[in-house]
Amino acid sequence: MNYLKDIFELRHHRVVSEDTLTNVYNFARKSLISLILLETIFLYLLTPYVGDAAYIWYGIILVFTLWRLHDAYDFKNNQKRYTTERWHKRFVIRAWMTALMYAILILFITPQLSDYYQLLVFVIILGMSSAEANTLSYDYRTAIGFLLILYVPLFATMLLITKVETIILAFLLLIYFFAQANIILHSYKQKKTLDSKEEKISEMETILQEKQELLHSLFEEAPIGIFSCDTDCTIINCNEELSTLFQSPQEEIIGQTAYKVFKNSTSGDLNRVLRGKPLVSKDSHLLPNSEELLVEIKYFPFTDSDNKGIGLIGLVDDKTQEYKAQAQLSILAAQDSLTSLLNRRGFEEYMKSITKDLRYGTYYSLLYYLDLNDFKNINDSLGHSTGDIVLIDIARRLSKALTFSCEICRLGGDEFIVVIPFISTNLEVMQERMHHFSKKITDIFKEPLVINNSSHLLSASVGMVIVEPNFKDVEELIRRADIAMYQAKGSGEVTSSYNAKIDEKQQEQFALQSDLHHALREKEFILLLQPIVSMPDDTVIAAETLLRWQHPTKGLLSPDKFIPLLIKSGLLWDTTWWILEETCIQISRWKRQNRWSLDYISININVLQLLEDNFAPQYLSMIEHHGLNCSDITLEITEQTLVENFKNTKEVISILQQHGVRFAIDDFGVGYSSLSYIQNLSLDAIKIDKSFVLNIENKVSDIALIKTIFHIAEQFNYTLVIEGIENEKQKEILFNLDNNLVYQGFYFSKPIPKEEFSIKYLDSKNIINS
């Protein structure tokens, strides 16, 4: 039978439609109250025979029935709360759980009843199941599942009772199940067929109505021009909007072929549309009033009910204002609003355009990068409006001076770029032309600017780049020009051409600075010690801590290679504290080992670090933590930085001196020498820079300068340390000047690791002393 096949195909059924779900819940609201009454009557009949167990079953089945009733009303009022799939799952689960509770009743309670009540229970169950199946009939899957859950236990119970009457009833029940299932399936198919027919009729009517309304709306009310063509591409109809756009009567348009009216659309293009390929085309027309009309035409094939092509439809959209606005926006987007020169975006577009020129493959071009000097002072002193006047005037002067075919751009702020393309194929000629045009550019600054009746002379730093043929990296060109400009600014020159070697060096410095960020963390820094020796007997009395960087690829680097980068990147402070900490640890270790025999170890410190918050208490705390005396370490400050920050650092130095911290002036004589700070601070030592010692054998003037420094040091009671002694002759000259000097240099020892220093200069002392 067909319904048996339908029953076995239940597993392929998925979520019901929204309309079916609505019918199911609506029917549930009407029938579940009656079901509750039947369940209550069932309780009344069962209680005398099964006792309190009947109440337990009744309570559970009542909860499920009320839950289903609540869902039915909740679906009605809050259908959007869940998806259709989730509502359906809730309905199915609760219905099948109700059937399961009936099955439990049959399995566990029925055997306790007498024959009469067993029959009564079977009859009531059949009645309730019939009512439930009717309630669930809109969802045949759920209905048949309900019957299976209920009838299988009932059928099994009847067979287990092993009475002839109940066995007969069991087979009658099986026939009854198939009959009910057939009725449910038949009813479902009828509803489905009827609904499907009604839906199709309704859908067809709706589609026809919508098509009619759409066609009417398109032709009569659409704000764009519409026309239709036959299979020969002849226009057979058009709306009033198209006539208005073309400023022509409809009669003049109808009858023409579309590819003659819209000249950018060929007959081949329109024939492809007739074969089913839509087309979008742009066209322009000269209207009777001599204005240009810019339109966009969308062509679509038009077919009959058999999908046979019977013509095409065209939609014509007026894009005149949009295209003009886009063109204007493109101009504005590429133009500097203040000077009307090209901005950065305009410059990039210009560069892209000239790189497409055939001449770009063989000709050299020129690029100049201008940065106004002291422009910030004009903005700060005279206001930004005055600064704007200056920028406008500079733009005007550049445009007037450079009559040669070129492009001038303002990148932003006070930065300008001048591009002169396709000058020559000869590089030597380019060198001459580069200086020729650079003079034209710099000459515009010779005439003062008159601002508010006062004259102001401006200058600029100019970077120059010869653009090689086929060089298309615009960002790299700007970078090179920027480097050349900063080179001019740094050297004090007005102009500077790009130097690849300097660029390479700067990139190397940048990479080195990047590596510095993890040098301390990766323990790449090492400390060396250089002995400080008494002149008469070469006794090591002290040492200087010197920092080196063991770079993973570049090897051992001296401070002049990376200290400026440490300062620039802000890493010098952490590094200095690390040097101080490591030196304290080493001195403390030597003291514990009874090997400490030096007067002090000196450490070079940037004077700006003294201005760091809480430097003095933090440093004194470190000394105390390691059990050292403040005199065990001498802090060396370079003369130049000391003079530049004298007022700010005087207080900090005085505080540290009160606790016994010793200071030395490093590189004395090469900075801004001033006797005032020597007198006011009363520091402990002066270290004469090695540049005075370098040519002491040949320059009498250097000996005279050293004698002067000797007298100053003696006058203010400073200890003198001579740096950079590299040979016997230098030492001899200085010894003859003053035999009480202290010195350091390669003549006695280069900087060495602390372990080697300990063996050479500390252990031997202890042996001699012992």
PDB file of N, CA, C and O in Angstrom, residues 79 82 114 143 145 268 343 350 391 447 477 485 493 496 506 542 566 606-608 615 644 687 768:
ATOM      1  N   GLN A  79       5.413  34.902  17.917  1.00  0.00           N
ATOM      2  CA  GLN A  79       5.896  33.949  16.904  1.00  0.00           C
ATOM      3  C   GLN A  79       7.351  34.208  16.528  1.00  0.00           C
ATOM      4  O   GLN A  79       8.084  33.289  16.174  1.00  0.00           O
ATOM      5  N   TYR A  82      11.219  32.543  18.309  1.00  0.00           N
ATOM      6  CA  TYR A  82      12.090  31.482  17.835  1.00  0.00           C
ATOM      7  C   TYR A  82      11.935  31.319  16.316  1.00  0.00           C
ATOM      8  O   TYR A  82      10.988  31.832  15.710  1.00  0.00           O
ATOM      9  N   SER A 114      -8.277  -4.906  36.852  1.00  0.00           N
ATOM     10  CA  SER A 114      -9.117  -6.071  36.516  1.00  0.00           C
ATOM     11  C   SER A 114      -9.396  -6.063  35.025  1.00  0.00           C
ATOM     12  O   SER A 114      -9.106  -5.090  34.329  1.00  0.00           O
ATOM     13  N   ALA A 143       2.069  13.299  14.018  1.00  0.00           N
ATOM     14  CA  ALA A 143       0.882  12.515  14.360  1.00  0.00           C
ATOM     15  C   ALA A 143       1.183  11.017  14.331  1.00  0.00           C
ATOM     16  O   ALA A 143       0.847  10.282  15.266  1.00  0.00           O
ATOM     17  N   GLY A 145       4.135   9.598  14.454  1.00  0.00           N
ATOM     18  CA  GLY A 145       5.110   9.304  15.507  1.00  0.00           C
ATOM     19  C   GLY A 145       4.433   9.163  16.857  1.00  0.00           C
ATOM     20  O   GLY A 145       4.782   8.290  17.674  1.00  0.00           O
ATOM     21  N   GLY A 268      26.191  44.655 -33.342  1.00  0.00           N
ATOM     22  CA  GLY A 268      26.663  43.381 -32.794  1.00  0.00           C
ATOM     23  C   GLY A 268      26.398  43.282 -31.301  1.00  0.00           C
ATOM     24  O   GLY A 268      26.001  42.220 -30.795  1.00  0.00           O
ATOM     25  N   ASN A 343      48.385  68.271  -4.783  1.00  0.00           N
ATOM     26  CA  ASN A 343      48.722  67.760  -3.452  1.00  0.00           C
ATOM     27  C   ASN A 343      49.425  66.408  -3.598  1.00  0.00           C
ATOM     28  O   ASN A 343      49.783  66.008  -4.705  1.00  0.00           O
ATOM     29  N   TYR A 350      50.178  62.216 -11.072  1.00  0.00           N
ATOM     30  CA  TYR A 350      51.007  62.817 -12.122  1.00  0.00           C
ATOM     31  C   TYR A 350      52.201  61.922 -12.439  1.00  0.00           C
ATOM     32  O   TYR A 350      52.527  61.694 -13.613  1.00  0.00           O
ATOM     33  N   LEU A 391      52.938  80.635   2.175  1.00  0.00           N
ATOM     34  CA  LEU A 391      52.888  79.453   1.313  1.00  0.00           C
ATOM     35  C   LEU A 391      52.310  79.787  -0.061  1.00  0.00           C
ATOM     36  O   LEU A 391      52.793  79.300  -1.088  1.00  0.00           O
ATOM     37  N   GLU A 447      64.349  87.618  -2.864  1.00  0.00           N
ATOM     38  CA  GLU A 447      63.483  88.785  -2.654  1.00  0.00           C
ATOM     39  C   GLU A 447      62.712  88.620  -1.343  1.00  0.00           C
ATOM     40  O   GLU A 447      62.071  87.594  -1.124  1.00  0.00           O
ATOM     41  N   LEU A 477      61.311  57.597  -4.629  1.00  0.00           N
ATOM     42  CA  LEU A 477      61.790  58.896  -5.116  1.00  0.00           C
ATOM     43  C   LEU A 477      61.641  59.968  -4.039  1.00  0.00           C
ATOM     44  O   LEU A 477      62.554  60.752  -3.785  1.00  0.00           O
ATOM     45  N   MET A 485      67.322  66.428   1.042  1.00  0.00           N
ATOM     46  CA  MET A 485      66.908  67.697   1.664  1.00  0.00           C
ATOM     47  C   MET A 485      67.436  67.800   3.091  1.00  0.00           C
ATOM     48  O   MET A 485      67.971  68.841   3.507  1.00  0.00           O
ATOM     49  N   GLU A 493      74.079  73.737   3.906  1.00  0.00           N
ATOM     50  CA  GLU A 493      74.029  74.118   2.500  1.00  0.00           C
ATOM     51  C   GLU A 493      72.577  74.349   2.082  1.00  0.00           C
ATOM     52  O   GLU A 493      71.635  73.871   2.716  1.00  0.00           O
ATOM     53  N   SER A 496      71.358  70.006  -1.908  1.00  0.00           N
ATOM     54  CA  SER A 496      72.173  68.792  -1.816  1.00  0.00           C
ATOM     55  C   SER A 496      71.544  67.751  -2.722  1.00  0.00           C
ATOM     56  O   SER A 496      70.326  67.579  -2.735  1.00  0.00           O
ATOM     57  N   GLN A 506      72.733  55.689   6.315  1.00  0.00           N
ATOM     58  CA  GLN A 506      71.577  56.001   7.157  1.00  0.00           C
ATOM     59  C   GLN A 506      70.698  54.773   7.361  1.00  0.00           C
ATOM     60  O   GLN A 506      70.182  54.555   8.469  1.00  0.00           O
ATOM     61  N   ALA A 542      93.160  52.959  39.640  1.00  0.00           N
ATOM     62  CA  ALA A 542      91.711  52.996  39.374  1.00  0.00           C
ATOM     63  C   ALA A 542      91.465  52.377  37.998  1.00  0.00           C
ATOM     64  O   ALA A 542      92.389  51.848  37.357  1.00  0.00           O
ATOM     65  N   LEU A 566      71.668  55.135  21.009  1.00  0.00           N
ATOM     66  CA  LEU A 566      71.038  54.878  22.316  1.00  0.00           C
ATOM     67  C   LEU A 566      70.331  56.123  22.827  1.00  0.00           C
ATOM     68  O   LEU A 566      69.213  56.058  23.350  1.00  0.00           O
ATOM     69  N   ASN A 606      75.566  60.363  31.125  1.00  0.00           N
ATOM     70  CA  ASN A 606      75.024  61.541  30.448  1.00  0.00           C
ATOM     71  C   ASN A 606      74.425  62.478  31.493  1.00  0.00           C
ATOM     72  O   ASN A 606      73.653  62.052  32.346  1.00  0.00           O
ATOM     73  N   VAL A 607      74.781  63.758  31.401  1.00  0.00           N
ATOM     74  CA  VAL A 607      74.354  64.706  32.424  1.00  0.00           C
ATOM     75  C   VAL A 607      72.829  64.829  32.483  1.00  0.00           C
ATOM     76  O   VAL A 607      72.258  65.127  33.536  1.00  0.00           O
ATOM     77  N   LEU A 608      72.151  64.557  31.351  1.00  0.00           N
ATOM     78  CA  LEU A 608      70.687  64.646  31.346  1.00  0.00           C
ATOM     79  C   LEU A 608      70.060  63.583  32.246  1.00  0.00           C
ATOM     80  O   LEU A 608      68.941  63.750  32.723  1.00  0.00           O
ATOM     81  N   PHE A 615      66.845  60.553  40.574  1.00  0.00           N
ATOM     82  CA  PHE A 615      68.112  59.908  40.253  1.00  0.00           C
ATOM     83  C   PHE A 615      68.983  59.773  41.508  1.00  0.00           C
ATOM     84  O   PHE A 615      69.538  58.703  41.776  1.00  0.00           O
ATOM     85  N   GLU A 644      76.081  72.975  29.145  1.00  0.00           N
ATOM     86  CA  GLU A 644      74.761  73.234  28.564  1.00  0.00           C
ATOM     87  C   GLU A 644      73.645  73.070  29.589  1.00  0.00           C
ATOM     88  O   GLU A 644      72.582  73.675  29.459  1.00  0.00           O
ATOM     89  N   LYS A 687      89.615  65.213  33.353  1.00  0.00           N
ATOM     90  CA  LYS A 687      90.241  64.286  32.410  1.00  0.00           C
ATOM     91  C   LYS A 687      90.508  65.047  31.116  1.00  0.00           C
ATOM     92  O   LYS A 687      89.576  65.469  30.427  1.00  0.00           O
ATOM     93  N   ILE A 768     101.762  40.826  46.079  1.00  0.00           N
ATOM     94  CA  ILE A 768     102.849  41.714  46.533  1.00  0.00           C
ATOM     95  C   ILE A 768     102.615  42.167  47.960  1.00  0.00           C
ATOM     96  O   ILE A 768     103.506  42.143  48.802  1.00  0.00           O
TER      97      ILE A 768
END
